[in-house]
mmCIF file of C-alpha atoms in Angstrom:
data_model
loop_
_atom_site.group_PDB
_atom_site.id
_atom_site.type_symbol
_atom_site.label_atom_id
_atom_site.label_comp_id
_atom_site.label_asym_id
_atom_site.label_seq_id
_atom_site.Cartn_x
_atom_site.Cartn_y
_atom_site.Cartn_z
ATOM 1 C CA GLU A 1 76.693 -43.765 64.747
ATOM 2 C CA LEU A 2 75.982 -46.791 62.869
ATOM 3 C CA SER A 3 74.915 -49.185 66.148
ATOM 4 C CA ASP A 4 72.603 -46.558 67.376
ATOM 5 C CA SER A 5 70.665 -47.047 64.317
ATOM 6 C CA ALA A 6 70.886 -50.899 64.378
ATOM 7 C CA ALA A 7 70.036 -50.586 67.590
ATOM 8 C CA MET A 8 66.332 -48.350 67.205
ATOM 9 C CA THR A 9 65.329 -50.687 64.092
ATOM 10 C CA SER A 10 65.788 -54.017 66.267
ATOM 11 C CA SER A 11 63.592 -52.611 69.335
ATOM 12 C CA ARG A 12 61.079 -51.440 66.211
ATOM 13 C CA ARG A 13 61.366 -54.994 65.081
ATOM 14 C CA SER A 14 60.713 -56.620 68.625
ATOM 15 C CA GLY A 15 57.723 -54.382 68.782
ATOM 16 C CA ARG A 16 56.301 -54.981 65.774
ATOM 17 C CA LEU A 17 56.430 -58.865 66.346
ATOM 18 C CA LEU A 18 54.709 -58.490 69.583
ATOM 19 C CA LEU A 19 51.690 -56.445 67.915
ATOM 20 C CA ALA A 20 51.724 -58.894 65.780
ATOM 21 C CA LEU A 21 51.426 -61.903 68.218
ATOM 22 C CA ALA A 22 49.172 -60.542 70.283
ATOM 23 C CA GLY A 23 46.417 -60.150 67.216
ATOM 24 C CA ALA A 24 46.796 -63.626 66.304
ATOM 25 C CA LEU A 25 46.275 -64.210 70.131
ATOM 26 C CA GLY A 26 43.450 -62.368 70.291
ATOM 27 C CA CYS A 27 42.292 -63.841 67.038
ATOM 28 C CA CYS A 28 42.594 -67.111 68.361
ATOM 29 C CA GLN A 29 40.421 -66.361 71.491
ATOM 30 C CA LEU A 30 37.540 -64.309 69.408
ATOM 31 C CA PHE A 31 37.854 -68.084 67.203
ATOM 32 C CA ARG A 32 37.535 -70.234 70.291
ATOM 33 C CA PHE A 33 34.524 -68.450 71.650
ATOM 34 C CA TRP A 34 32.061 -67.946 68.558
ATOM 35 C CA SER A 35 32.767 -71.639 66.594
ATOM 36 C CA PHE A 36 32.257 -74.380 68.948
ATOM 37 C CA VAL A 37 28.769 -75.069 70.280
ATOM 38 C CA PRO A 38 29.029 -75.109 74.329
ATOM 39 C CA GLY A 39 28.483 -78.278 75.941
ATOM 40 C CA PRO A 40 25.570 -79.658 78.158
ATOM 41 C CA GLN A 41 26.564 -78.056 81.221
ATOM 42 C CA ALA A 42 26.196 -74.720 79.940
ATOM 43 C CA SER A 43 22.815 -74.963 78.249
ATOM 44 C CA PRO A 44 20.123 -72.945 80.301
ATOM 45 C CA ALA A 45 17.433 -74.191 82.857
ATOM 46 C CA PRO A 46 14.718 -76.053 81.492
ATOM 47 C CA TRP A 47 11.154 -73.450 81.373
ATOM 48 C CA SER A 48 9.426 -74.859 83.913
ATOM 49 C CA GLU A 49 5.992 -72.162 83.483
ATOM 50 C CA ALA A 50 2.941 -73.580 81.367
ATOM 51 C CA PRO A 51 2.878 -72.430 77.690
ATOM 52 C CA HIS A 52 0.218 -69.986 76.946
ATOM 53 C CA PHE A 53 -1.332 -68.437 73.716
ATOM 54 C CA SER A 54 0.446 -65.722 72.759
ATOM 55 C CA PRO A 55 -1.898 -63.980 69.531
ATOM 56 C CA VAL A 56 1.745 -62.425 67.844
ATOM 57 C CA VAL A 57 3.165 -66.195 67.491
ATOM 58 C CA ALA A 58 -0.076 -66.962 66.087
ATOM 59 C CA ALA A 59 -0.416 -64.175 63.251
ATOM 60 C CA SER A 60 3.189 -64.248 62.213
ATOM 61 C CA ALA A 61 2.698 -68.041 62.012
ATOM 62 C CA ALA A 62 -0.444 -67.689 59.883
ATOM 63 C CA MET A 63 1.484 -64.974 57.708
ATOM 64 C CA PRO A 64 2.531 -67.631 55.085
ATOM 65 C CA ALA A 65 -0.761 -68.581 54.445
ATOM 66 C CA LEU A 66 -2.310 -66.015 54.378
ATOM 67 C CA THR A 67 0.424 -65.387 51.154
ATOM 68 C CA MET A 68 -0.746 -68.234 49.080
ATOM 69 C CA LEU A 69 -4.424 -66.845 48.738
ATOM 70 C CA ALA A 70 -2.960 -63.944 46.862
ATOM 71 C CA GLU A 71 -2.826 -63.955 42.686
ATOM 72 C CA ASN A 72 1.050 -64.238 41.152
ATOM 73 C CA ALA A 73 1.750 -60.773 39.927
ATOM 74 C CA GLU A 74 1.907 -61.494 36.437
ATOM 75 C CA ALA A 75 0.803 -59.489 32.962
ATOM 76 C CA LYS A 76 -2.293 -61.252 32.117
ATOM 77 C CA TYR A 77 -3.787 -61.316 28.129
ATOM 78 C CA GLY A 78 -6.283 -58.967 29.419
ATOM 79 C CA ASP A 79 -4.251 -56.348 31.809
ATOM 80 C CA TYR A 80 -2.202 -56.043 28.300
ATOM 81 C CA ARG A 81 -5.057 -55.269 25.738
ATOM 82 C CA ARG A 82 -6.361 -53.009 28.562
ATOM 83 C CA TRP A 83 -3.536 -50.659 28.697
ATOM 84 C CA SER A 84 -1.707 -50.793 25.055
ATOM 85 C CA SER A 85 -5.753 -49.579 24.300
ATOM 86 C CA VAL A 86 -4.570 -46.547 26.651
ATOM 87 C CA LEU A 87 -1.212 -46.110 26.285
ATOM 88 C CA VAL A 88 -1.123 -46.817 22.357
ATOM 89 C CA PRO A 89 -3.032 -43.711 21.451
ATOM 90 C CA LEU A 90 -1.615 -41.545 24.180
ATOM 91 C CA SER A 91 2.110 -42.104 23.439
ATOM 92 C CA THR A 92 1.597 -41.607 19.774
ATOM 93 C CA LEU A 93 -1.213 -39.193 18.785
ATOM 94 C CA VAL A 94 -1.868 -37.222 22.334
ATOM 95 C CA PHE A 95 1.285 -36.342 23.587
ATOM 96 C CA PRO A 96 3.349 -35.603 20.034
ATOM 97 C CA ALA A 97 -0.223 -33.793 19.101
ATOM 98 C CA VAL A 98 0.291 -31.340 22.364
ATOM 99 C CA GLY A 99 3.665 -30.901 22.522
ATOM 100 C CA PHE A 100 4.272 -29.789 18.492
ATOM 101 C CA GLY A 101 1.148 -27.687 18.684
ATOM 102 C CA ALA A 102 3.144 -25.821 21.816
ATOM 103 C CA PHE A 103 6.297 -25.868 20.028
ATOM 104 C CA THR A 104 4.498 -24.317 17.323
ATOM 105 C CA LEU A 105 2.937 -21.692 19.075
ATOM 106 C CA TYR A 106 6.541 -20.978 21.076
ATOM 107 C CA LEU A 107 7.995 -20.409 17.212
ATOM 108 C CA PHE A 108 5.638 -17.542 16.109
ATOM 109 C CA SER A 109 5.888 -15.743 19.168
ATOM 110 C CA GLU A 110 8.127 -12.572 19.876
ATOM 111 C CA ASP A 111 9.933 -14.397 22.551
ATOM 112 C CA PHE A 112 11.059 -17.366 19.907
ATOM 113 C CA ALA A 113 15.036 -16.984 19.604
ATOM 114 C CA PHE A 114 15.571 -13.577 20.778
ATOM 115 C CA GLN A 115 18.997 -14.356 21.485
ATOM 116 C CA LEU A 116 19.412 -14.179 17.479
ATOM 117 C CA ILE A 117 16.943 -11.386 16.639
ATOM 118 C CA PRO A 118 18.754 -8.222 17.503
ATOM 119 C CA GLY A 119 16.094 -5.668 18.608
ATOM 120 C CA SER A 120 14.190 -8.009 20.356
ATOM 121 C CA LYS A 121 11.290 -6.518 22.857
ATOM 122 C CA GLU A 122 12.443 -9.864 25.398
ATOM 123 C CA GLY A 123 16.490 -8.908 24.234
ATOM 124 C CA GLN A 124 15.975 -5.405 25.186
ATOM 125 C CA ARG A 125 14.189 -6.048 28.553
ATOM 126 C CA ARG A 126 16.880 -8.236 29.434
ATOM 127 C CA ALA A 127 19.545 -6.293 28.761
ATOM 128 C CA ALA A 128 17.811 -3.219 30.845
ATOM 129 C CA LEU A 129 17.789 -5.345 33.250
ATOM 130 C CA TRP A 130 21.895 -6.431 33.271
ATOM 131 C CA ASP A 131 21.760 -2.470 32.947
ATOM 132 C CA ALA A 132 19.941 -1.810 36.298
ATOM 133 C CA ASN A 133 22.351 -4.303 38.287
ATOM 134 C CA PRO A 134 24.891 -2.047 39.824
ATOM 135 C CA ARG A 135 27.501 -4.628 39.484
ATOM 136 C CA THR A 136 26.851 -5.703 35.373
ATOM 137 C CA ALA A 137 26.435 -2.329 34.343
ATOM 138 C CA GLN A 138 29.489 -0.232 33.102
ATOM 139 C CA GLU A 139 28.782 2.687 30.798
ATOM 140 C CA ASN A 140 32.415 3.706 31.141
ATOM 141 C CA PRO A 141 34.747 1.057 29.838
ATOM 142 C CA MET A 142 37.439 3.067 32.626
ATOM 143 C CA ASP A 143 35.423 1.782 34.858
ATOM 144 C CA GLY A 144 36.626 -1.415 35.655
ATOM 145 C CA LEU A 145 40.459 -0.228 36.063
ATOM 146 C CA ILE A 146 41.868 0.053 39.037
ATOM 147 C CA ASN A 147 43.738 3.511 38.817
ATOM 148 C CA PRO A 148 42.612 4.878 35.176
ATOM 149 C CA ASP A 149 45.076 7.356 35.416
ATOM 150 C CA ASP A 150 48.457 5.432 35.546
ATOM 151 C CA TYR A 151 46.271 3.500 32.676
ATOM 152 C CA GLU A 152 46.008 6.591 30.675
ATOM 153 C CA LYS A 153 50.039 7.807 31.509
ATOM 154 C CA GLY A 154 50.733 4.404 30.733
ATOM 155 C CA LEU A 155 49.503 4.665 27.139
ATOM 156 C CA GLU A 156 50.830 7.909 26.664
ATOM 157 C CA GLU A 157 54.276 6.652 26.863
ATOM 158 C CA ALA A 158 53.850 3.980 24.700
ATOM 159 C CA TRP A 159 51.842 5.675 22.335
ATOM 160 C CA GLU A 160 55.331 8.740 21.937
ATOM 161 C CA ARG A 161 57.146 6.097 21.439
ATOM 162 C CA ALA A 162 55.143 4.349 18.880
ATOM 163 C CA LYS A 163 53.438 7.348 16.800
ATOM 164 C CA PRO A 164 54.880 7.787 13.715
ATOM 165 C CA LYS A 165 57.105 10.928 12.954
ATOM 166 C CA GLY A 166 55.205 13.354 12.460
ATOM 167 C CA SER A 167 51.437 12.336 13.985
ATOM 168 C CA THR A 168 49.574 15.464 15.869
ATOM 169 C CA VAL A 169 47.358 12.713 17.484
ATOM 170 C CA THR A 170 47.748 12.438 21.086
ATOM 171 C CA VAL A 171 46.337 10.209 23.456
ATOM 172 C CA LYS A 172 44.101 12.943 25.186
ATOM 173 C CA ASP A 173 42.429 13.712 22.217
ATOM 174 C CA LYS A 174 41.678 10.100 21.512
ATOM 175 C CA LEU A 175 40.199 9.119 24.600
ATOM 176 C CA LYS A 176 37.842 12.212 24.988
ATOM 177 C CA GLN A 177 36.848 11.415 21.212
ATOM 178 C CA TRP A 178 36.313 7.436 21.779
ATOM 179 C CA SER A 179 34.235 8.496 25.154
ATOM 180 C CA SER A 180 31.465 9.752 22.722
ATOM 181 C CA GLN A 181 31.675 7.471 19.753
ATOM 182 C CA ASN A 182 28.809 6.199 19.079
ATOM 183 C CA ASN A 183 30.157 3.188 17.210
ATOM 184 C CA PRO A 184 27.421 1.855 14.531
ATOM 185 C CA HIS A 185 28.828 -1.592 14.843
ATOM 186 C CA PHE A 186 28.507 -1.620 18.599
ATOM 187 C CA TRP A 187 25.382 -4.571 18.410
ATOM 188 C CA ARG A 188 22.963 -2.821 20.924
ATOM 189 C CA ASN A 189 22.477 0.072 18.598
ATOM 190 C CA LYS A 190 20.209 0.375 16.222
ATOM 191 C CA LEU A 191 20.840 0.718 12.361
ATOM 192 C CA SER A 192 19.524 4.119 11.087
ATOM 193 C CA ALA A 193 18.945 2.746 7.474
#
């Protein structure tokens, strides 16, 4: 068994060595073809046609001369004065006045901080939208349970083990009472005061 593994590792090593040797030979060939200038015998024959005028070549030769006519891209003193006379009042007077004015109008509207004001019109409107959605509306707390009967049975068993001696309270009576309870501390209920 030991000799088999030694034979396998030696065959793997020879294969790796051959692969590395082939890669090095390929790199040398690429280096030879791309690194040296060909000799005079490999140069192409001279062009025998008479040269003719090419407008594309003339336009490409004239482009650097045309760029010398353009002005340098730099900020001049006159440009600075012109832009500062517009941007300074705009950024220090107009934008803040419009922003603070809009915030003041929003501050005194009914929609400002409606999440913090219980019973606000916008809060009631959004609560009605959530209640209208069948996925988010939940009137009965037992609606989310997969098996409410099993829950009630487990609650009854747990109450029977934990209730004090002499207690007449039953789980069914409590669940019936809680189903119709109007909790005054519930955040959607309006206080009667």
